[in-house]
Coordinates of C-alpha atoms in Angstrom, one line a residue:
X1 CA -110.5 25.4 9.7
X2 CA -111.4 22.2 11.4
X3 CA -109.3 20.2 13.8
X4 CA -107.6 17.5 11.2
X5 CA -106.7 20.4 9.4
X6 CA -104.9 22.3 12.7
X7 CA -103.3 18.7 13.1
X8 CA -102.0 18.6 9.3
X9 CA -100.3 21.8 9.3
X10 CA -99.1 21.4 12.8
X11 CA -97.5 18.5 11.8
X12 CA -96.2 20.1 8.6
X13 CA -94.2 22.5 10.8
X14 CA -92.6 20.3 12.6
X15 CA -91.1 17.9 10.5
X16 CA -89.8 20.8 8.4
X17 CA -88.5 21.9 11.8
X18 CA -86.8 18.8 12.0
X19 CA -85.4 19.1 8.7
X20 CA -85.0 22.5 7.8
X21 CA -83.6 23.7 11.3
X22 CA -80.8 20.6 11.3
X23 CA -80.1 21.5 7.5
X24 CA -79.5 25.0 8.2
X25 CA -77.0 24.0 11.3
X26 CA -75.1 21.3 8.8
X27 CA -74.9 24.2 6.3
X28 CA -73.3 26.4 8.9
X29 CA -70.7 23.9 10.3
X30 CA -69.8 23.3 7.0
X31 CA -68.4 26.6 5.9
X32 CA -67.5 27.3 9.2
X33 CA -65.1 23.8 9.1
X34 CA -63.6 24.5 5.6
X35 CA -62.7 28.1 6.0
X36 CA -61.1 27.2 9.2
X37 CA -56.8 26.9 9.0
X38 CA -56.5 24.9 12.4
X39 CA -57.6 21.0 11.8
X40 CA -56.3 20.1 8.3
X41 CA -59.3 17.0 8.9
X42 CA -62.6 19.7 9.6
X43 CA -60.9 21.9 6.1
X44 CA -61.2 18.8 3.7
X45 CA -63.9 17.0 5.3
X46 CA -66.2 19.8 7.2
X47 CA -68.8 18.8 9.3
X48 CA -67.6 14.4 8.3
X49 CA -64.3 15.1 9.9
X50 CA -66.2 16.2 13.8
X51 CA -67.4 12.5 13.9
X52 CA -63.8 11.8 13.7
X53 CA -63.5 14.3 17.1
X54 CA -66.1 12.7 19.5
X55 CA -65.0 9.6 19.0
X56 CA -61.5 10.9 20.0
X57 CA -63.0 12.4 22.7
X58 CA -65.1 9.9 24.4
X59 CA -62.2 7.1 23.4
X60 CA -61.0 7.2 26.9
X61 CA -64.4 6.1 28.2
X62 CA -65.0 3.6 25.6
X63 CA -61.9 1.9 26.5
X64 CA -62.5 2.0 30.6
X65 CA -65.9 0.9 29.9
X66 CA -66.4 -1.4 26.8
X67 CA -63.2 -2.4 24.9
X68 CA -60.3 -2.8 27.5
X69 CA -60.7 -6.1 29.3
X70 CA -60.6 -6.4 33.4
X71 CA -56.7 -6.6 33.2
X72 CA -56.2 -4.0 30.8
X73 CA -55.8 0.1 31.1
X74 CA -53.8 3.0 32.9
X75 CA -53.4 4.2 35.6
X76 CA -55.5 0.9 37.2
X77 CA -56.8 -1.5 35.5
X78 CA -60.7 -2.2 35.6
X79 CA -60.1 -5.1 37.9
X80 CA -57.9 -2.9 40.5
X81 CA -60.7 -0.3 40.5
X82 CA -63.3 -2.9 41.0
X83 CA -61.5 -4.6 43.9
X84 CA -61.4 -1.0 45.6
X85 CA -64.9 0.1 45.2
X86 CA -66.2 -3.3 46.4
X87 CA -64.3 -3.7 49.0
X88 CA -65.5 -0.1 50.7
X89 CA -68.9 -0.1 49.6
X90 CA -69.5 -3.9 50.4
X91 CA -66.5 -5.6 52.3
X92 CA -66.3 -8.3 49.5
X93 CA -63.1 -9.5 48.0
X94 CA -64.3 -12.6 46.3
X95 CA -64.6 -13.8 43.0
X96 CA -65.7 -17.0 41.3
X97 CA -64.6 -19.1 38.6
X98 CA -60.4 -18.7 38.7
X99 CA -58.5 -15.4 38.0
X100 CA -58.0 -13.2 34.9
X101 CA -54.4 -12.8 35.8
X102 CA -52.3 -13.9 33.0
X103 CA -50.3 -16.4 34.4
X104 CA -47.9 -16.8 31.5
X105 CA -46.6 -12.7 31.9
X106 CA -43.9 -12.1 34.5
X107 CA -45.3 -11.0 37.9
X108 CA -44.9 -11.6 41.5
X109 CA -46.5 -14.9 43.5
X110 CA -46.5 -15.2 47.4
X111 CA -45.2 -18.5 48.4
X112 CA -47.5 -19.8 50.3
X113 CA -46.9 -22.8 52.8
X114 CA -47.5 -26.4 52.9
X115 CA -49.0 -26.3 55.9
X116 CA -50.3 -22.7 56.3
X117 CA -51.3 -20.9 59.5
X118 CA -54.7 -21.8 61.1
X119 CA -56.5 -18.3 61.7
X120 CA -56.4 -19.2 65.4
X121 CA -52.9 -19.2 65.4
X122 CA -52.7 -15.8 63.6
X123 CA -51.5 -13.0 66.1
X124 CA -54.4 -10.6 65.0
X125 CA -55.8 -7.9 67.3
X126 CA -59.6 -7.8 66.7
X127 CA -60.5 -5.7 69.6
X128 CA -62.6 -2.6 69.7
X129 CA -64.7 -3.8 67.0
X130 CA -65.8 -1.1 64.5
X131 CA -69.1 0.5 63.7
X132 CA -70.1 0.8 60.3
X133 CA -72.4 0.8 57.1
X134 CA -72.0 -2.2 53.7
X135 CA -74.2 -2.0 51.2
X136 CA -76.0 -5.2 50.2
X137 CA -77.7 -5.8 46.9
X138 CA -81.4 -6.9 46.7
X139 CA -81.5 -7.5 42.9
X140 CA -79.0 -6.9 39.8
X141 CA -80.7 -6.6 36.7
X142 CA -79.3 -5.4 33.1
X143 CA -80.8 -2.0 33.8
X144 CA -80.5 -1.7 37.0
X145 CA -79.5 -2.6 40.6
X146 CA -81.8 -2.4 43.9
X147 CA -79.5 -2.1 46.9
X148 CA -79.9 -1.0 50.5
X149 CA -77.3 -0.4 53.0
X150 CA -77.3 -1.6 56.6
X151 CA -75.5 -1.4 60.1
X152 CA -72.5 -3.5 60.7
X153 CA -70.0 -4.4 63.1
X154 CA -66.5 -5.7 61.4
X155 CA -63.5 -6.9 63.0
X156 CA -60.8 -4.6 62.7
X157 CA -57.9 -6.7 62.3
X158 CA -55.3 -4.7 64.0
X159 CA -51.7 -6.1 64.5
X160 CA -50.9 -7.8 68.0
X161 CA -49.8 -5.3 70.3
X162 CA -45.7 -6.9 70.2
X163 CA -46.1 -6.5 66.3
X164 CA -47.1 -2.7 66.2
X165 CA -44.6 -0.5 63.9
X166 CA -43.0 2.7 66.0
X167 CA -41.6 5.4 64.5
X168 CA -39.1 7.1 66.3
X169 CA -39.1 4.8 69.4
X170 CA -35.7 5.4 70.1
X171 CA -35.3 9.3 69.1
X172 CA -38.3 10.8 70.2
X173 CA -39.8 12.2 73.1
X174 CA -43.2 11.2 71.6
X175 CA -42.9 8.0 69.2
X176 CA -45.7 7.4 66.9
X177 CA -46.7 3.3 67.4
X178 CA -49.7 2.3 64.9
X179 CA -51.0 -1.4 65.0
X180 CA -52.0 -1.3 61.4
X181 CA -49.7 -1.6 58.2
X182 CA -51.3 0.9 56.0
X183 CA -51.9 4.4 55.7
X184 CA -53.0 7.2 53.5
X185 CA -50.7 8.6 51.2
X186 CA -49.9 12.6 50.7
X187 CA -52.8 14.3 49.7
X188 CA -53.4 18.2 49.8
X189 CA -56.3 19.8 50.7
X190 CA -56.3 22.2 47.9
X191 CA -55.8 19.5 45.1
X192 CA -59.0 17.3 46.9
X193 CA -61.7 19.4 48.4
X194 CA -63.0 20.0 51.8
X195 CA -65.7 16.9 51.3
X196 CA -63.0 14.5 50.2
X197 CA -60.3 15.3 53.1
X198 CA -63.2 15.2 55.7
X199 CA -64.4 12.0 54.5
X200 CA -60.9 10.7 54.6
X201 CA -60.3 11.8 58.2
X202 CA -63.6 10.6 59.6
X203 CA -63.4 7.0 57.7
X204 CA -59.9 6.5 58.6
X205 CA -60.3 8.0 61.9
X206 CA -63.6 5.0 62.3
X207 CA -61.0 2.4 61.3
X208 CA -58.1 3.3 63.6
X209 CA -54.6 2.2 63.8
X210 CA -53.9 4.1 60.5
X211 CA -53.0 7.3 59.7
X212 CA -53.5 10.1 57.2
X213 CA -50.5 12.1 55.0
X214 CA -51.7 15.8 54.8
X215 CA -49.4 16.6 51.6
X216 CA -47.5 19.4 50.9
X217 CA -50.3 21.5 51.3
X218 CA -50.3 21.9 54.8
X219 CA -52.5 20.6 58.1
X220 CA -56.3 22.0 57.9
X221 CA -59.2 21.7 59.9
X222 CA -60.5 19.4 57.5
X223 CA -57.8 16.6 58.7
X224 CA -58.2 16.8 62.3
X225 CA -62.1 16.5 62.1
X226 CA -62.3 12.3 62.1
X227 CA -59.6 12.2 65.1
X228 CA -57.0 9.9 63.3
X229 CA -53.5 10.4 63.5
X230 CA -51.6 12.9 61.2
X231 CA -48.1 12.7 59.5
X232 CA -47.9 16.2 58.2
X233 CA -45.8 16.5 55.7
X234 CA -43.4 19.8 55.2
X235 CA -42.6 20.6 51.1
X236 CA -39.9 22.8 49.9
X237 CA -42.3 25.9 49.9
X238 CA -43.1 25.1 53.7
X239 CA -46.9 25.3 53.0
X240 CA -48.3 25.9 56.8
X241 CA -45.5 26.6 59.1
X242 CA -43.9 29.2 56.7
X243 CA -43.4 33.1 57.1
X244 CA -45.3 35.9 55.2
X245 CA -42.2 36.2 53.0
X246 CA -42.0 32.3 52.5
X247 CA -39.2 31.4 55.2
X248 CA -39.7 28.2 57.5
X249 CA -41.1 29.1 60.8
X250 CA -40.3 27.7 64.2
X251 CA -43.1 29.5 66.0
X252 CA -45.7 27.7 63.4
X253 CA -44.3 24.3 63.0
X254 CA -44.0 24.0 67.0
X255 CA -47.7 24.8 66.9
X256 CA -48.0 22.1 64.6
X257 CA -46.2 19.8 66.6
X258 CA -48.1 20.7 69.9
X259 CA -51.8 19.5 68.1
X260 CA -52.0 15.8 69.8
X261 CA -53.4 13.9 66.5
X262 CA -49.7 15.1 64.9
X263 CA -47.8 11.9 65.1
X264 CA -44.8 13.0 62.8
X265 CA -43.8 15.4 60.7
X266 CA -42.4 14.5 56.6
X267 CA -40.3 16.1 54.6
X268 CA -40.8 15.7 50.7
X269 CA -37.8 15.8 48.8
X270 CA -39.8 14.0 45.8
X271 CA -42.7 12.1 45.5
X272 CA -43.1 9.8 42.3
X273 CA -45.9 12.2 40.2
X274 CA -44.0 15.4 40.6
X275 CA -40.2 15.3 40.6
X276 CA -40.4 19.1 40.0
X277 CA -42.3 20.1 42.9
X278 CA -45.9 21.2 43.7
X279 CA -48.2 23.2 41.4
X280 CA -52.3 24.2 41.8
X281 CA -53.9 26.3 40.1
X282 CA -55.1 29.6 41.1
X283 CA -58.9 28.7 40.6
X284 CA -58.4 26.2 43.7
X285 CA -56.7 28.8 45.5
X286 CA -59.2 29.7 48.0
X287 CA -59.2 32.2 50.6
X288 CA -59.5 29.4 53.1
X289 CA -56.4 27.3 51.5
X290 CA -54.2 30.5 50.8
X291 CA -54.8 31.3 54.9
X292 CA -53.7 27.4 55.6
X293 CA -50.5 27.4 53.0
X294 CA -49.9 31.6 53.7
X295 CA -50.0 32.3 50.2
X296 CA -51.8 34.9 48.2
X297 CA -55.8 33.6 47.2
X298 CA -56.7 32.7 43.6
X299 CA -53.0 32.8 42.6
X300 CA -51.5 29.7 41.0
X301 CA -48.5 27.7 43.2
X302 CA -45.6 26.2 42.2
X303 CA -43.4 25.2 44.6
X304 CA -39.6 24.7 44.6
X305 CA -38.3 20.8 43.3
X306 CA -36.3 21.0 46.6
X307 CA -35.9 23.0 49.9
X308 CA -33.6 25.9 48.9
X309 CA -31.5 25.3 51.9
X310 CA -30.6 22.4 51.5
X311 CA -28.3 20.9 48.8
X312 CA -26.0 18.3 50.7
X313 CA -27.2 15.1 52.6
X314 CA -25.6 16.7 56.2
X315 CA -27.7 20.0 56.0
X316 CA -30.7 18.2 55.6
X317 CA -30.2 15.6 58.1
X318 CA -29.5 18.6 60.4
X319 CA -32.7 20.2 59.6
X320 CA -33.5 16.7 60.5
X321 CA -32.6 16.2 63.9
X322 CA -33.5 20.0 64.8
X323 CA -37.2 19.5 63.7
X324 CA -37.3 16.3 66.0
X325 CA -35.4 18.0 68.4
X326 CA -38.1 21.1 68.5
X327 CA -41.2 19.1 67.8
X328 CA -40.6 16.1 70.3
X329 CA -42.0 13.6 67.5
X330 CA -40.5 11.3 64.7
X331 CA -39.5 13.1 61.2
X332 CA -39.2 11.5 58.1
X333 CA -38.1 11.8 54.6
X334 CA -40.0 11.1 51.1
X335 CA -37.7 10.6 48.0
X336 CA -38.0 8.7 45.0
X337 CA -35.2 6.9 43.9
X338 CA -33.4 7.1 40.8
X339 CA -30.5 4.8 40.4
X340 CA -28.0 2.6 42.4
X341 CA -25.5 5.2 43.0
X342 CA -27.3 8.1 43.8
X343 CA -29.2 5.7 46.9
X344 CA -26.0 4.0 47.6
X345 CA -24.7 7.8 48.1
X346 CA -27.1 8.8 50.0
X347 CA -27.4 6.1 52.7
X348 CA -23.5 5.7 52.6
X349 CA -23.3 9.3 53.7
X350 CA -26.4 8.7 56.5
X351 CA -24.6 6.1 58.0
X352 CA -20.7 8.0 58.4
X353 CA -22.5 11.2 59.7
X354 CA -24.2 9.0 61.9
X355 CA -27.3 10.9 61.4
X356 CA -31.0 9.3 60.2
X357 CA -34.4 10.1 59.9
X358 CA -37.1 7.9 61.7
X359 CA -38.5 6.7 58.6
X360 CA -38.3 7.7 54.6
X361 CA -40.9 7.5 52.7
X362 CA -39.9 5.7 49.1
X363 CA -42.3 6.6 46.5
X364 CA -42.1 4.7 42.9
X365 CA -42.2 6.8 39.9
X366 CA -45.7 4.8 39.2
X367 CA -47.6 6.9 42.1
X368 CA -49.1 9.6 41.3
X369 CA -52.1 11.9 42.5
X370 CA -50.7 15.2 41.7
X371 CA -50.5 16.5 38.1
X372 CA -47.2 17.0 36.4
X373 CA -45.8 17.3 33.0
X374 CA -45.7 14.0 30.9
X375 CA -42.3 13.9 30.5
X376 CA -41.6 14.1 34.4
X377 CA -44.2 11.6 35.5
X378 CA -43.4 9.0 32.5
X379 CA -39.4 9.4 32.8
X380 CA -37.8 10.2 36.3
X381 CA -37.4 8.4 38.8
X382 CA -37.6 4.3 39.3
X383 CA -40.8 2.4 39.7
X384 CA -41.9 0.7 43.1
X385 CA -40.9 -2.6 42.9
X386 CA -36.7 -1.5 41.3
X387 CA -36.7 0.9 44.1
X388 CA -37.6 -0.4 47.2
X389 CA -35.2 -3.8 47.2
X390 CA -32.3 -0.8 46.6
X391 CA -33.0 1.2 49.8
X392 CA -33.7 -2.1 51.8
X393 CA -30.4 -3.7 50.9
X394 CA -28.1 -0.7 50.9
X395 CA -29.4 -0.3 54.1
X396 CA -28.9 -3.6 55.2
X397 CA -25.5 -2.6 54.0
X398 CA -24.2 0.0 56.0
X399 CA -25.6 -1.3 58.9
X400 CA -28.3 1.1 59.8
X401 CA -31.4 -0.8 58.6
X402 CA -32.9 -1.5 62.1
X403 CA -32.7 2.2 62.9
X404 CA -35.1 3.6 60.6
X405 CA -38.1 2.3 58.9
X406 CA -39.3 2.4 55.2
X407 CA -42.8 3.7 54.1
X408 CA -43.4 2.4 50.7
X409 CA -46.0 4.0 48.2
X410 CA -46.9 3.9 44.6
X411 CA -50.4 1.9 43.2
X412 CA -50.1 -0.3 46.1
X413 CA -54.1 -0.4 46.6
X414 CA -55.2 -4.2 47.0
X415 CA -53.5 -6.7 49.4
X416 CA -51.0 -8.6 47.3
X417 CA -49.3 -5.7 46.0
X418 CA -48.9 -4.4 49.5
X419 CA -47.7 -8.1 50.1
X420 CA -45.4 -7.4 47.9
X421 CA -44.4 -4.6 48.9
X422 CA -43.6 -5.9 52.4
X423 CA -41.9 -8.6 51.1
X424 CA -39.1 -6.7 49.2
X425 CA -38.6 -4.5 52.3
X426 CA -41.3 -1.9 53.4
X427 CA -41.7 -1.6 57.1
X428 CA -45.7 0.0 56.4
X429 CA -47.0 1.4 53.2
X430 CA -49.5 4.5 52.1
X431 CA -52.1 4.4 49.5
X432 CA -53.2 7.6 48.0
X433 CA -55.4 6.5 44.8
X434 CA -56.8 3.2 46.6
X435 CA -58.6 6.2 49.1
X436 CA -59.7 8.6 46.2
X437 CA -61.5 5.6 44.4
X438 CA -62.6 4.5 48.1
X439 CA -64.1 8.0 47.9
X440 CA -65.9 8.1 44.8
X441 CA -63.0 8.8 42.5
X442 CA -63.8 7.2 39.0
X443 CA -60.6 7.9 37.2
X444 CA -61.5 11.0 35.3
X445 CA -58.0 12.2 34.8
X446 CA -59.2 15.5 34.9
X447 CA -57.5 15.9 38.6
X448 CA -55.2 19.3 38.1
X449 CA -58.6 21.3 35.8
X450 CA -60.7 21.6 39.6
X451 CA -63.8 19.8 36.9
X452 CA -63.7 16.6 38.9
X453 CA -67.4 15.6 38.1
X454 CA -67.3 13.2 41.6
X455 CA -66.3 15.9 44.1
X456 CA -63.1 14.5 44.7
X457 CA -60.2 16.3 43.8
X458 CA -62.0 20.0 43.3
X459 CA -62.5 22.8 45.4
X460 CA -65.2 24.0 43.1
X461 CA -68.6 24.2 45.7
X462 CA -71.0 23.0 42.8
X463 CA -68.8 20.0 42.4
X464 CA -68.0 18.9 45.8
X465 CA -71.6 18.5 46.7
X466 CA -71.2 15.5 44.6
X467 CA -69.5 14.0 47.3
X468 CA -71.7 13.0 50.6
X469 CA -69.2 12.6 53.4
X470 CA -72.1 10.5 55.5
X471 CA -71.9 8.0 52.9
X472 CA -68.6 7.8 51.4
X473 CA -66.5 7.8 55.0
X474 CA -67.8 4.4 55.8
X475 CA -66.5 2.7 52.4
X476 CA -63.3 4.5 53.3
X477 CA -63.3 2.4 56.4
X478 CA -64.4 -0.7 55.0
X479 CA -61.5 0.0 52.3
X480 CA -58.9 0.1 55.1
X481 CA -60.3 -2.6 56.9
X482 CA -60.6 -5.4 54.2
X483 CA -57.2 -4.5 52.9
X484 CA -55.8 -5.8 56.5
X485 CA -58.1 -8.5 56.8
X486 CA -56.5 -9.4 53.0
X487 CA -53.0 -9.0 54.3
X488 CA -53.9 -11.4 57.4
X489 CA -55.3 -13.9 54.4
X490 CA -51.8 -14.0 52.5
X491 CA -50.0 -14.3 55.8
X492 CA -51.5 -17.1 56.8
X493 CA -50.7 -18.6 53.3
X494 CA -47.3 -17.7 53.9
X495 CA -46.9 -20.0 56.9
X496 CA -46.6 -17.0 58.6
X497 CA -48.7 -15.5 61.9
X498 CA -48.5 -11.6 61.3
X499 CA -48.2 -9.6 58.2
X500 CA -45.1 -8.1 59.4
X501 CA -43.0 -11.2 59.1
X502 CA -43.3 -11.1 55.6
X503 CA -39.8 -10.8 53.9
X504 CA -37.9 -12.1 50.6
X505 CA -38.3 -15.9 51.7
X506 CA -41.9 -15.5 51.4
X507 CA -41.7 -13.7 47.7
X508 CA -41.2 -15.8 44.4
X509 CA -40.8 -13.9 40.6
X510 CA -41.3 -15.4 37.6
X511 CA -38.9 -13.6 34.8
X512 CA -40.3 -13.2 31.3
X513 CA -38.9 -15.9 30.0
X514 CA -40.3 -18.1 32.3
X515 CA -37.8 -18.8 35.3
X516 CA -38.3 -18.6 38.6
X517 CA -36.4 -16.2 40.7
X518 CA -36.8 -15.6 44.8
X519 CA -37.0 -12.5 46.6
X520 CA -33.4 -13.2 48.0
X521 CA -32.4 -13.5 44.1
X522 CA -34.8 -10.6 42.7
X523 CA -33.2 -8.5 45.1
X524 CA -29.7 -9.5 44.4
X525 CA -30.5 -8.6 40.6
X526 CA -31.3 -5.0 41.8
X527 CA -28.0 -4.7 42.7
X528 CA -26.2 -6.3 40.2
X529 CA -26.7 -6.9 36.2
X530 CA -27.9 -10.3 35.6
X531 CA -24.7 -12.1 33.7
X532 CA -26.6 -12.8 30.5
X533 CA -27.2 -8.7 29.6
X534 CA -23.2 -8.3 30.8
X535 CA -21.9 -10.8 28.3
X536 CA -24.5 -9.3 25.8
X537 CA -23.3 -5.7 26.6
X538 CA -19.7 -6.8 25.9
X539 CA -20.6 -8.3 22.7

């Protein structure tokens, strides 16, 4: 048999291979599908009706990647995810040729100043400057990108030392001051990994003058590795200064309160993914979490919807002033808000007993890093924007705003929706998704299934190496950094010289319909149903 012969029935074999091999499978999926009872599709069109199933399947990246446009898509659009990643891997926040904001759709607008602030007249602390790494890009081609990242030194555009925000400055033995405006919002270790909370505390730790929430989960080593300061927050399970059978514990929580980087202590009452409380699954149960909550390893948690003890507004404010008392440091409350009444009630009744916390934490029904049944984070509780103007002004109203201050949280991750924020009452602001994203975090939505195929939110080992924590901790810094710098930008816009005289004057809305509404009137419309949908109700 000669060579060309060899090479004939060589290639004979294969292409019958490629036939016969691929017939054989189609055969197979096809009785399999028909004599199936579960998809009505696969039983009247087998092996047709799986075409229909991929693209089902890979519809979510379709739309994040080729259909939705920049403004478009849930949770964050393409152009909020953008804005994050490039402003912690390369400090850049600009754009060319106009925005892609729809102008015509109601929204919030800064009003910005005839004559606007000169950035020598801003009161901006830029001292000590910061160490770190931006990535610049050598050449972007269709099919690929050549980059290279070098040494930098930023500014770190700290508030003025008379501007800094104290918590607890007249209740505490040890009141937490921070000379920047935003923070990290509540994040477990247990729902992110190791990598992802070290790379937070080192990045945040570079910036300084921010601080990071530990989440219900409890303080870990991983936190206090980047020396930055620590609000540790206290669920209703009591996740790290709890008992072997699940009761609080003094001895723990004033070991808590003794670690210097432990600024203040939280206690969640709600948070705006999770109305219901906490819940992990068992798979992310390790034995090193399970030692730092004091819970059994590899089982799954789910934690009370609210502290057992605790039912009326006087027993928690108690609780309260004893855990300030003990600890020496500023405590605070997170809720979410779900109508008029029930915050009117609940401030009303702060302000006769004559008893507050040092700050409360308002999360929108919009935030959301922790998983939770649809019907829970789609349905309870008021978004952002409705809620915060009702806790400013029913504060405002029973005289007891200037005695606590308002954290405000929910998809607040570039500088005009902090702005915002600011302007319709928040004192300083956490971001929980804005870090994740500044971590790598490519909205998989796979967050409660420990698969996170970045690293970030897994406690799986063969994921998390995903996640470099030498590379990753400096966009986290750059993150923070640029979304002060952004928040000097719209200040000086404003008219105004720090970020922390921002208030309703400075906030115009434009309605639906097309009319213009200040913050002083937006607020006002919180409070009280605008007279067009009364006469319609009546009607």
């Amino acid at each position: 048999m000669n060579m060309a012969e060899v090479l004939a029935i060589g290639l004979f074999v294969i292409l019958s291979l490629l036939i016969i091999v691929p017939l054989i499978i189609l055969i197979w999926i096809y009785f399999l599908d028909a004599g199936q009872k579960e998809h009505s599709v696969l039983r009247n069109y087998p092996v047709l009706g799986n075409v229909r199933y991929f693209f089902e399947n890979i519809g979510p990246e379709l739309r994040q990647y080729l259909f939705a446009n920049n403004r478009e898509g849930k949770p964050f659009s393409r152009h909020q995810y953008q804005n994050v990643v490039k402003s912690g891997k390369y400090k850049d926040r600009v754009h060319a040729f106009g925005s892609e904001r729809d102008f015509e759709e109601a929204g919030f607008y800064i009003r910005n100043a005839i004559f606007p602030r000169l950035r020598s007249e801003l009161r901006i602390d830029q001292e000590p400057k910061i160490q770190t790494k931006i990535y610049k890009i050598d050449h972007e081609g269709l099919f690929n990108r050549k980059e290279h990242r070098e040494d930098a030194i930023v500014e770190p555009h700290l508030l003025a030392d008379k501007d800094a925000v104290v918590l607890g400055e007249h209740t505490c033995r040890q009141p937490f001051k921070t000379k920047g405006l935003i923070g990290q919002s509540a994040m477990s270790y247990g729902s992110l990994g190791k990598n992802a909370i070290t790379t937070l505390s080192k990045g945040l730790g570079r910036a300084g003058g921010t601080w990071m929430n530990t989440g219900e989960g409890g303080l870990s080593p991983h936190h206090l590795v980047g020396d930055t300061n620590i609000i540790m927050q206290i669920g209703p399970a009591y996740f790290g200064v709890r008992t072997v059978k699940g009761d609080f514990s003094w001895e723990e929580f004033k070991r808590k309160s003794e670690i210097k980087q432990v600024k203040a202590f939280e206690l969640k009452l709600a948070q705006g993914a999770k109305t219901r409380g906490g819940h992990i699954l068992g798979e992310k149960v390790t034995p090193e979490i399970a030692e730092i909550r004091g819970v059994t390893p590899w089982e799954t948690i789910d934690s009370p919807n609210r502290f057992p003890e605790y039912d009326r507004t006087e027993s928690l404010l108690n609780f309260v002033e004893e855990l300030r008392e003990v600890g020496g440091k500023p405590v605070g409350i997170k809720v979410v808000i779900g109508s008029k009444e029930e915050a009117e009630k609940f401030v009303r009744e702060m302000a006769e007993l004559g008893k507050l916390p040092d700050f409360i934490t308002i999360d929108g029904a919009e935030g959301g890093t922790g998983a939770t049944f649809q019907e829970l984070s789609d349905a309870a509780g008021l978004p952002l924007f409705s809620a915060l103007p009702l806790l400013d002004s029913m504060l405002k109203k029973y005289g007891i705003r200037d005695r606590l201050k308002i954290i405000a949280s929910g998809k607040l991750v570039t500088p005009d929706m902090i702005a915002y924020a600011l302007c319709l009452g928040a004192d300083l602001v956490n971001t929980a998704r804005g870090m994740m994203i500044s971590v790598g975090c490519i909205m998989a939505q796979v967050c409660h299934n420990n698969t996170c195929p970045v690293g970030v939110a897994t406690t799986d080992p063969k994921k998390e190496k995903a996640l470099v924590i030498e590379e990753k901790m400096y966009r986290v810094t750059n993150y923070i950094v640029s979304l002060r710098e952004g928040l000097f930008d719209l200040a000086a816009a404003a008219g105004i010289s720090s970020p922390t005289e921002f208030s309703e004057e400075h906030l115009m809305y434009r309605t639906p319909s097309g009319q213009l509404m200040s913050g002083e009137e937006f607020k006002k419309s919180m409070l009280a149903l605008p007279p067009e949908l009364v006469q319609e109700g009546a009607s």
